[in-house]
Amino acid sequence: MMRINQERLQSEIDELAAFSDAEPPAVTRIVFTATDLKARAWMKTRCEEAGLAVRQDAIGNTFARWTGSEPSAPAVGTGSHIDAIPNAGKYDGVVGVLGGLEAIRALRATGFRPRHSIELLIFTSEEPTRFGIGCLGSRLLSGILTAEAARKLTDKDGATVEEVRRSVGLDGELEQVKILPDYYKAFVELHIEQGPMLEREQVPLGIVERIAAPASLRVTVEGAGGHAGGVLMPDRRDALCAAAELVLALEHAAQTSGAVDTVATVGICDVFPSAVNSIPAKVTLSVDIRDTNVLRRDAVILALEAACRATSAKRRVEVQCQLLNADAPAESAPAVVAALRQACEIHGFVSIPMTSRAYHDSLFISRIAPMSMLFIPCLHGFSHRPDEYASPTDISRGALVLAEALAKLSE
Ligand code: GLV
Ligand code: MN
Ligand code: MN
């Protein structure tokens, strides 16, 4: 009989949350900061204590392997991320990492011996906070991002990925990160839903059948600064007023796409020089656009680009619209979905098919391996905020189903 140690799992989630650069209950853990490095070391010890063989690649993706009876056969992977955006909660990503570890420990305790190795994977920088692009580790693993392009990405201080990773002791070349297409037989990521559907439907588990297509852009508006008292209104070329028009144009494009699946967000508005008595001279907007339908998503990108041209002409400001990424959506693999469904049935748990509206490393793993994801409810659908919450019962139920699915897939 498989048993998840709910107390241990919960106390590890709490322990990991203590590695944070924010006041509790908020968690901030940005990739390759001192705090992130401490959390990584703590995680590595947990994996080694569980009897797993741990290795790291050149970008810091961490693999913890339970070798199967056929060591050279493709592995069955599970895992997620432990980096957290500023002012986040303690469950995003962490549930899939510590829940995955607990699933492996539970399986080992039953005396089960997998034929295919089972591997816990902790991806580097799922969050785009530091380098502007999400899923850095899984993009490199899957070959969606080339080593050359990754090396050049910079953080806000101008430090490149290459400099930062070397400075934290990650050797080897980024070219070596890409894994072969037959590395994984299957991949399953456990995650909180980050939306309200499971709670609303009163269903404890969601099996992900597709992941929505995300895109991000950086829009830079350059106008003219000056004295907030001295420059008369007709003479102004205020970059923030122009940017405000763009934000509303984006909102309008998403609202009128014809589908509720279209979402668009401006999460960062950086104003220069940011002084109360100074007209904004330059504004940078970070834009995030997503949809389950890639054509509809791209129509919103086109609408934003058109708004940039119109605002530039109307307000005599210079507008640059740079596309950072526009990823394709992913479909889950029927065999992995079936394994998850069967795992739910073994325990009599009800599940529903779901679309992931958040992106995940599994989006990129889907390009090289059959994948699916298992969602558990989170309170009111809250995520990316300090009051993000998933109950210990829901988390351990997820870990139990994950363990059953890993057993099935690794036979
Ligand atoms: C991942 O955190 C996302 O933004 O979907
Ligand atoms: Mn997140
Ligand atoms: Mn996540």
Short mmCIF file of C-alpha atoms and ligand atoms in Angstrom, two decimals:
data_model
loop_
_atom_site.label_atom_id
_atom_site.label_comp_id
_atom_site.label_asym_id
_atom_site.label_seq_id
_atom_site.Cartn_x
_atom_site.Cartn_y
_atom_site.Cartn_z
CA MET A 1 0.00 0.00 0.00
CA MET A 2 1.52 3.26 -1.09
CA ARG A 3 1.61 6.01 1.52
CA ILE A 4 2.49 9.67 1.15
CA ASN A 5 4.06 11.15 4.26
CA GLN A 6 1.92 14.29 4.37
CA GLU A 7 3.59 15.73 7.48
CA ARG A 8 7.09 15.41 6.01
CA LEU A 9 5.98 16.85 2.68
CA GLN A 10 4.29 19.83 4.33
CA SER A 11 7.21 20.55 6.63
CA GLU A 12 9.61 20.44 3.67
CA ILE A 13 7.40 22.92 1.77
CA ASP A 14 7.55 25.22 4.80
CA GLU A 15 11.31 24.76 5.14
CA LEU A 16 11.93 25.60 1.50
CA ALA A 17 9.73 28.71 1.83
CA ALA A 18 12.17 30.01 4.45
CA PHE A 19 14.78 30.48 1.70
CA SER A 20 13.33 33.79 0.60
CA ASP A 21 14.22 37.41 0.05
CA ALA A 22 10.76 38.59 1.15
CA GLU A 23 9.01 38.74 4.50
CA PRO A 24 6.82 35.68 5.15
CA PRO A 25 4.31 34.69 3.92
CA ALA A 26 5.72 36.19 0.71
CA VAL A 27 8.42 34.23 -1.07
CA THR A 28 10.95 35.78 -3.45
CA ARG A 29 13.61 33.49 -4.85
CA ILE A 30 15.25 34.74 -8.00
CA VAL A 31 17.48 32.41 -9.94
CA PHE A 32 21.18 32.35 -8.99
CA THR A 33 20.85 34.77 -6.07
CA ALA A 34 22.48 33.71 -2.80
CA THR A 35 19.04 32.66 -1.55
CA ASP A 36 18.37 30.52 -4.62
CA LEU A 37 21.77 28.87 -4.26
CA LYS A 38 21.03 27.98 -0.63
CA ALA A 39 17.66 26.54 -1.62
CA ARG A 40 19.32 24.50 -4.36
CA ALA A 41 21.88 23.09 -1.92
CA TRP A 42 19.09 22.21 0.53
CA MET A 43 17.15 20.49 -2.27
CA LYS A 44 20.21 18.53 -3.38
CA THR A 45 20.69 17.20 0.16
CA ARG A 46 17.01 16.13 0.33
CA CYS A 47 17.43 14.21 -2.95
CA GLU A 48 20.65 12.54 -1.83
CA GLU A 49 19.08 11.56 1.48
CA ALA A 50 16.33 9.89 -0.53
CA GLY A 51 19.00 7.74 -2.19
CA LEU A 52 18.91 9.51 -5.55
CA ALA A 53 21.96 10.17 -7.71
CA VAL A 54 22.15 13.93 -8.32
CA ARG A 55 23.76 15.73 -11.23
CA GLN A 56 23.60 19.26 -12.57
CA ASP A 57 23.95 20.48 -16.14
CA ALA A 58 25.66 23.65 -17.34
CA ILE A 59 22.59 25.86 -16.74
CA GLY A 60 21.91 24.33 -13.32
CA ASN A 61 19.01 22.04 -14.22
CA THR A 62 19.22 19.42 -11.47
CA PHE A 63 18.52 15.74 -12.15
CA ALA A 64 17.97 13.30 -9.26
CA ARG A 65 17.77 9.75 -10.53
CA TRP A 66 16.46 6.47 -9.17
CA THR A 67 18.09 4.03 -11.54
CA GLY A 68 15.79 1.40 -12.95
CA SER A 69 16.50 -2.25 -13.66
CA GLU A 70 17.20 -1.25 -17.28
CA PRO A 71 19.51 1.72 -16.70
CA SER A 72 20.01 2.49 -20.39
CA ALA A 73 16.28 2.63 -21.19
CA PRO A 74 14.67 6.10 -21.45
CA ALA A 75 13.76 7.57 -18.07
CA VAL A 76 10.40 8.63 -16.71
CA GLY A 77 10.71 12.23 -15.58
CA THR A 78 8.85 14.37 -13.10
CA GLY A 79 9.58 17.73 -11.53
CA SER A 80 9.11 21.47 -11.71
CA HIS A 81 10.91 24.59 -10.48
CA ILE A 82 11.85 26.23 -7.17
CA ASP A 83 12.51 29.78 -8.34
CA ALA A 84 9.78 32.21 -7.31
CA ILE A 85 8.83 35.61 -8.71
CA PRO A 86 8.99 38.68 -6.44
CA ASN A 87 6.28 38.61 -3.77
CA ALA A 88 5.11 35.10 -4.66
CA GLY A 89 3.71 32.26 -2.57
CA LYS A 90 5.31 28.99 -1.53
CA TYR A 91 3.53 26.45 -3.75
CA ASP A 92 4.11 27.42 -7.40
CA GLY A 93 6.68 24.92 -8.71
CA VAL A 94 7.57 23.68 -5.24
CA VAL A 95 4.60 21.29 -5.10
CA GLY A 96 5.90 19.55 -8.23
CA VAL A 97 9.45 19.32 -6.89
CA LEU A 98 8.84 18.27 -3.29
CA GLY A 99 5.66 16.39 -4.25
CA GLY A 100 7.70 14.59 -6.91
CA LEU A 101 10.40 13.73 -4.38
CA GLU A 102 7.79 12.46 -1.92
CA ALA A 103 6.17 10.38 -4.69
CA ILE A 104 9.53 8.74 -5.37
CA ARG A 105 10.15 8.11 -1.67
CA ALA A 106 6.66 6.59 -1.35
CA LEU A 107 7.28 4.29 -4.29
CA ARG A 108 10.66 3.19 -2.95
CA ALA A 109 9.10 2.41 0.42
CA THR A 110 6.70 -0.08 -1.18
CA GLY A 111 9.63 -2.12 -2.50
CA PHE A 112 8.71 -1.27 -6.09
CA ARG A 113 11.60 -1.50 -8.55
CA PRO A 114 11.13 0.49 -11.78
CA ARG A 115 12.31 -0.90 -15.09
CA HIS A 116 12.82 2.58 -16.53
CA SER A 117 14.75 4.95 -14.28
CA ILE A 118 12.62 7.56 -12.53
CA GLU A 119 14.12 11.02 -12.45
CA LEU A 120 13.21 14.14 -10.53
CA LEU A 121 14.08 17.26 -12.49
CA ILE A 122 14.39 20.73 -10.98
CA PHE A 123 14.38 23.19 -13.85
CA THR A 124 16.44 26.39 -13.80
CA SER A 125 14.56 29.68 -13.99
CA GLU A 126 11.05 28.74 -14.98
CA GLU A 127 10.22 32.31 -14.08
CA PRO A 128 11.27 35.10 -16.43
CA THR A 129 12.14 37.52 -13.60
CA ARG A 130 15.88 37.69 -14.02
CA PHE A 131 16.59 37.12 -17.70
CA GLY A 132 13.30 38.26 -19.23
CA ILE A 133 12.43 34.86 -20.64
CA GLY A 134 10.67 32.05 -18.80
CA CYS A 135 11.65 28.38 -18.81
CA LEU A 136 15.33 29.02 -19.47
CA GLY A 137 16.36 25.51 -18.36
CA SER A 138 13.68 23.61 -20.26
CA ARG A 139 14.12 25.73 -23.40
CA LEU A 140 17.79 24.73 -23.45
CA LEU A 141 17.06 21.10 -22.57
CA SER A 142 14.63 20.80 -25.45
CA GLY A 143 16.73 22.76 -27.92
CA ILE A 144 14.01 25.41 -28.42
CA LEU A 145 16.58 27.99 -27.30
CA THR A 146 20.08 27.70 -28.71
CA ALA A 147 23.11 27.94 -26.45
CA GLU A 148 24.29 30.93 -28.44
CA ALA A 149 21.04 32.84 -27.90
CA ALA A 150 20.91 31.89 -24.21
CA ARG A 151 24.45 33.09 -23.55
CA LYS A 152 23.51 36.60 -24.65
CA LEU A 153 20.46 37.04 -22.44
CA THR A 154 21.09 39.67 -19.77
CA ASP A 155 19.63 40.64 -16.43
CA LYS A 156 18.71 44.21 -15.50
CA ASP A 157 22.27 44.96 -14.46
CA GLY A 158 23.56 43.89 -17.84
CA ALA A 159 25.14 40.62 -16.62
CA THR A 160 24.84 37.85 -19.20
CA VAL A 161 23.55 34.35 -18.50
CA GLU A 162 27.03 33.15 -19.31
CA GLU A 163 28.69 35.42 -16.71
CA VAL A 164 26.11 34.74 -14.04
CA ARG A 165 26.13 30.95 -14.36
CA ARG A 166 29.95 30.82 -14.36
CA SER A 167 30.01 33.04 -11.28
CA VAL A 168 27.90 30.51 -9.38
CA GLY A 169 30.21 27.66 -10.36
CA LEU A 170 28.31 26.16 -13.29
CA ASP A 171 30.95 24.87 -15.67
CA GLY A 172 30.70 23.11 -18.98
CA GLU A 173 29.21 24.52 -22.16
CA LEU A 174 25.56 25.40 -22.67
CA GLU A 175 25.64 23.30 -25.88
CA GLN A 176 25.74 20.23 -23.60
CA VAL A 177 22.42 21.04 -21.93
CA LYS A 178 20.23 19.81 -24.80
CA ILE A 179 19.10 16.25 -24.20
CA LEU A 180 18.47 13.58 -26.81
CA PRO A 181 14.89 13.10 -28.01
CA ASP A 182 14.78 9.61 -26.47
CA TYR A 183 16.06 10.70 -23.05
CA TYR A 184 12.58 10.60 -21.51
CA LYS A 185 9.97 7.91 -22.10
CA ALA A 186 7.43 10.18 -20.45
CA PHE A 187 7.29 13.33 -18.33
CA VAL A 188 4.67 14.33 -15.73
CA GLU A 189 4.63 17.63 -13.84
CA LEU A 190 2.56 18.09 -10.70
CA HIS A 191 1.51 21.72 -10.14
CA ILE A 192 -1.08 23.90 -8.44
CA GLU A 193 -3.73 24.97 -10.93
CA GLN A 194 -3.11 28.73 -10.59
CA GLY A 195 -6.74 29.27 -11.58
CA PRO A 196 -10.15 28.69 -9.97
CA MET A 197 -11.66 25.85 -12.05
CA LEU A 198 -10.97 22.86 -9.78
CA GLU A 199 -12.20 24.71 -6.72
CA ARG A 200 -15.29 25.91 -8.60
CA GLU A 201 -16.08 22.42 -9.90
CA GLN A 202 -15.22 20.88 -6.52
CA VAL A 203 -12.95 18.36 -8.18
CA PRO A 204 -9.64 17.46 -6.51
CA LEU A 205 -7.54 16.75 -9.61
CA GLY A 206 -7.12 18.06 -13.14
CA ILE A 207 -5.34 16.23 -15.93
CA VAL A 208 -3.81 18.68 -18.37
CA GLU A 209 -4.55 18.01 -22.02
CA ARG A 210 -3.01 21.17 -23.47
CA ILE A 211 -0.90 24.16 -22.44
CA ALA A 212 -1.82 27.63 -23.76
CA ALA A 213 0.57 29.49 -26.02
CA PRO A 214 2.44 32.34 -24.31
CA ALA A 215 4.16 35.32 -25.91
CA SER A 216 6.05 38.19 -24.38
CA LEU A 217 7.15 41.52 -25.73
CA ARG A 218 9.07 44.54 -24.56
CA VAL A 219 7.72 47.92 -25.68
CA THR A 220 9.93 50.97 -25.33
CA VAL A 221 8.46 54.45 -25.70
CA GLU A 222 10.77 57.45 -25.98
CA GLY A 223 9.38 60.94 -25.77
CA ALA A 224 10.87 64.08 -24.26
CA GLY A 225 11.45 64.79 -20.59
CA GLY A 226 11.37 68.17 -18.96
CA HIS A 227 10.13 70.32 -16.13
CA ALA A 228 6.65 69.37 -14.86
CA GLY A 229 5.86 73.02 -14.36
CA GLY A 230 7.68 74.66 -17.23
CA VAL A 231 6.65 72.60 -20.26
CA LEU A 232 3.13 73.49 -21.48
CA MET A 233 0.78 70.69 -22.48
CA PRO A 234 0.76 71.33 -26.24
CA ASP A 235 4.55 71.07 -26.27
CA ARG A 236 4.79 67.76 -24.50
CA ARG A 237 5.85 64.37 -25.78
CA ASP A 238 5.08 62.45 -22.60
CA ALA A 239 6.23 58.83 -22.87
CA LEU A 240 3.98 57.60 -20.05
CA CYS A 241 0.82 59.08 -21.58
CA ALA A 242 1.71 57.34 -24.84
CA ALA A 243 2.40 54.08 -22.99
CA ALA A 244 -0.96 54.39 -21.21
CA GLU A 245 -2.68 54.40 -24.60
CA LEU A 246 -0.81 51.24 -25.55
CA VAL A 247 -1.79 49.46 -22.32
CA LEU A 248 -5.45 50.20 -22.98
CA ALA A 249 -5.17 49.24 -26.66
CA LEU A 250 -3.74 45.89 -25.59
CA GLU A 251 -6.51 45.35 -23.06
CA HIS A 252 -9.10 46.16 -25.72
CA ALA A 253 -7.56 43.74 -28.22
CA ALA A 254 -7.67 40.91 -25.69
CA GLN A 255 -11.20 41.74 -24.55
CA THR A 256 -12.54 41.77 -28.10
CA SER A 257 -10.74 38.67 -29.42
CA GLY A 258 -13.98 36.70 -29.33
CA ALA A 259 -12.79 34.17 -26.74
CA VAL A 260 -12.32 34.22 -22.97
CA ASP A 261 -9.10 32.28 -23.49
CA THR A 262 -7.31 35.41 -24.71
CA VAL A 263 -5.47 37.20 -21.90
CA ALA A 264 -3.03 40.09 -22.01
CA THR A 265 -1.10 41.76 -19.20
CA VAL A 266 1.34 44.60 -18.79
CA GLY A 267 3.11 43.55 -15.61
CA ILE A 268 5.97 46.02 -15.64
CA CYS A 269 5.92 49.72 -16.46
CA ASP A 270 9.32 51.23 -15.98
CA VAL A 271 9.27 55.03 -16.03
CA PHE A 272 12.38 57.13 -16.57
CA PRO A 273 13.47 59.25 -14.78
CA SER A 274 10.63 58.51 -12.32
CA ALA A 275 10.59 61.83 -10.52
CA VAL A 276 7.40 63.53 -9.43
CA ASN A 277 8.20 66.83 -11.07
CA SER A 278 9.71 65.45 -14.27
CA ILE A 279 7.86 64.56 -17.47
CA PRO A 280 8.42 60.86 -18.27
CA ALA A 281 11.02 60.71 -21.02
CA LYS A 282 11.16 56.96 -21.51
CA VAL A 283 8.88 54.08 -20.57
CA THR A 284 9.45 50.37 -20.91
CA LEU A 285 6.47 48.02 -20.79
CA SER A 286 6.69 44.25 -20.30
CA VAL A 287 3.82 42.59 -22.10
CA ASP A 288 2.50 39.05 -21.68
CA ILE A 289 -0.12 37.68 -24.11
CA ARG A 290 -1.57 34.15 -24.01
CA ASP A 291 -4.23 32.07 -25.69
CA THR A 292 -5.10 28.46 -26.29
CA ASN A 293 -5.34 29.38 -29.98
CA VAL A 294 -2.07 30.55 -31.47
CA LEU A 295 -3.69 32.51 -34.35
CA ARG A 296 -5.88 34.46 -31.96
CA ARG A 297 -2.86 35.14 -29.74
CA ASP A 298 -0.89 36.39 -32.73
CA ALA A 299 -3.77 38.67 -33.76
CA VAL A 300 -3.40 40.44 -30.41
CA ILE A 301 0.33 40.86 -31.05
CA LEU A 302 -0.49 42.43 -34.43
CA ALA A 303 -3.05 44.73 -32.82
CA LEU A 304 -0.45 45.89 -30.29
CA GLU A 305 2.07 46.53 -33.05
CA ALA A 306 -0.53 48.57 -34.95
CA ALA A 307 -1.30 50.58 -31.80
CA CYS A 308 2.44 51.25 -31.38
CA ARG A 309 2.60 52.73 -34.88
CA ALA A 310 -0.54 54.82 -34.41
CA THR A 311 0.53 56.19 -31.02
CA SER A 312 4.01 56.94 -32.29
CA ALA A 313 2.61 59.07 -35.12
CA LYS A 314 -0.08 60.76 -33.04
CA ARG A 315 2.11 61.66 -30.07
CA ARG A 316 5.43 62.18 -31.84
CA VAL A 317 7.15 59.56 -29.68
CA GLU A 318 9.43 56.78 -30.78
CA VAL A 319 8.00 53.34 -30.08
CA GLN A 320 9.87 50.07 -30.37
CA CYS A 321 8.06 46.78 -29.99
CA GLN A 322 10.36 43.81 -29.50
CA LEU A 323 9.01 40.25 -29.54
CA LEU A 324 10.90 38.24 -26.89
CA ASN A 325 9.15 34.94 -27.39
CA ALA A 326 6.04 33.58 -29.08
CA ASP A 327 5.73 29.92 -28.25
CA ALA A 328 3.43 27.36 -29.74
CA PRO A 329 0.85 25.64 -27.53
CA ALA A 330 1.46 22.02 -26.49
CA GLU A 331 -0.76 18.96 -26.55
CA SER A 332 -0.38 16.33 -23.87
CA ALA A 333 0.46 12.76 -24.89
CA PRO A 334 -2.57 10.41 -24.74
CA ALA A 335 -0.49 7.67 -23.07
CA VAL A 336 0.57 9.95 -20.20
CA VAL A 337 -2.97 11.34 -19.82
CA ALA A 338 -4.23 7.74 -19.67
CA ALA A 339 -1.66 6.82 -17.01
CA LEU A 340 -2.79 9.76 -14.87
CA ARG A 341 -6.46 8.94 -15.36
CA GLN A 342 -5.83 5.33 -14.38
CA ALA A 343 -3.86 6.47 -11.34
CA CYS A 344 -6.84 8.57 -10.22
CA GLU A 345 -9.19 5.64 -10.74
CA ILE A 346 -7.08 3.28 -8.62
CA HIS A 347 -7.85 5.52 -5.64
CA GLY A 348 -11.38 6.47 -6.67
CA PHE A 349 -10.43 10.14 -7.16
CA VAL A 350 -12.51 12.21 -9.56
CA SER A 351 -10.53 14.16 -12.16
CA ILE A 352 -11.37 16.47 -15.04
CA PRO A 353 -9.49 17.24 -18.24
CA MET A 354 -7.96 20.73 -18.18
CA THR A 355 -6.11 23.33 -20.17
CA SER A 356 -3.12 24.93 -18.51
CA ARG A 357 -3.37 28.67 -18.88
CA ALA A 358 -0.07 29.24 -17.11
CA TYR A 359 2.99 28.07 -18.98
CA HIS A 360 5.29 25.48 -17.52
CA ASP A 361 8.57 23.76 -18.30
CA SER A 362 6.39 20.90 -19.53
CA LEU A 363 5.47 23.10 -22.50
CA PHE A 364 9.03 22.72 -23.73
CA ILE A 365 9.52 19.15 -22.55
CA SER A 366 6.51 18.31 -24.77
CA ARG A 367 8.71 19.03 -27.79
CA ILE A 368 11.01 16.12 -26.91
CA ALA A 369 8.95 13.74 -24.77
CA PRO A 370 5.38 12.56 -24.24
CA MET A 371 4.13 14.73 -21.38
CA SER A 372 1.13 15.68 -19.32
CA MET A 373 0.56 17.56 -16.08
CA LEU A 374 -1.46 16.93 -12.96
CA PHE A 375 -3.18 19.93 -11.36
CA ILE A 376 -4.36 20.26 -7.77
CA PRO A 377 -6.65 23.07 -6.54
CA CYS A 378 -5.31 26.26 -4.99
CA LEU A 379 -7.41 28.54 -2.83
CA HIS A 380 -9.53 30.92 -4.95
CA GLY A 381 -7.15 30.21 -7.82
CA PHE A 382 -4.63 32.62 -6.26
CA SER A 383 -1.06 32.32 -7.47
CA HIS A 384 1.95 34.60 -7.90
CA ARG A 385 0.92 36.29 -4.65
CA PRO A 386 1.81 35.66 -0.98
CA ASP A 387 -1.60 34.23 -0.07
CA GLU A 388 -1.27 31.42 -2.60
CA TYR A 389 -2.42 28.28 -0.76
CA ALA A 390 -2.92 24.58 -1.43
CA SER A 391 -4.12 22.30 1.36
CA PRO A 392 -1.85 19.52 2.67
CA THR A 393 -4.56 16.99 1.76
CA ASP A 394 -4.76 18.20 -1.84
CA ILE A 395 -0.98 18.23 -2.14
CA SER A 396 -0.52 14.72 -0.84
CA ARG A 397 -3.38 13.45 -2.99
CA GLY A 398 -1.54 14.90 -5.98
CA ALA A 399 1.72 13.26 -4.90
CA LEU A 400 -0.05 9.92 -4.47
CA VAL A 401 -1.56 10.02 -7.97
CA LEU A 402 1.80 11.12 -9.34
CA ALA A 403 3.49 8.15 -7.65
CA GLU A 404 0.95 5.73 -9.16
CA ALA A 405 1.41 7.26 -12.61
CA LEU A 406 5.23 7.10 -12.33
CA ALA A 407 4.95 3.43 -11.36
CA LYS A 408 2.75 2.66 -14.34
CA LEU A 409 4.91 4.61 -16.81
CA SER A 410 8.19 3.10 -15.57
CA GLU A 411 7.08 -0.54 -15.78
C1 GLV B 1 4.57 30.86 -15.15
O1 GLV B 1 4.86 31.15 -14.02
C2 GLV B 1 3.65 31.64 -15.92
O2 GLV B 1 3.81 32.87 -15.92
O3 GLV B 1 2.72 31.04 -16.49
MN MN B 2 5.05 30.95 -11.63
MN MN B 3 5.14 27.24 -11.88
#
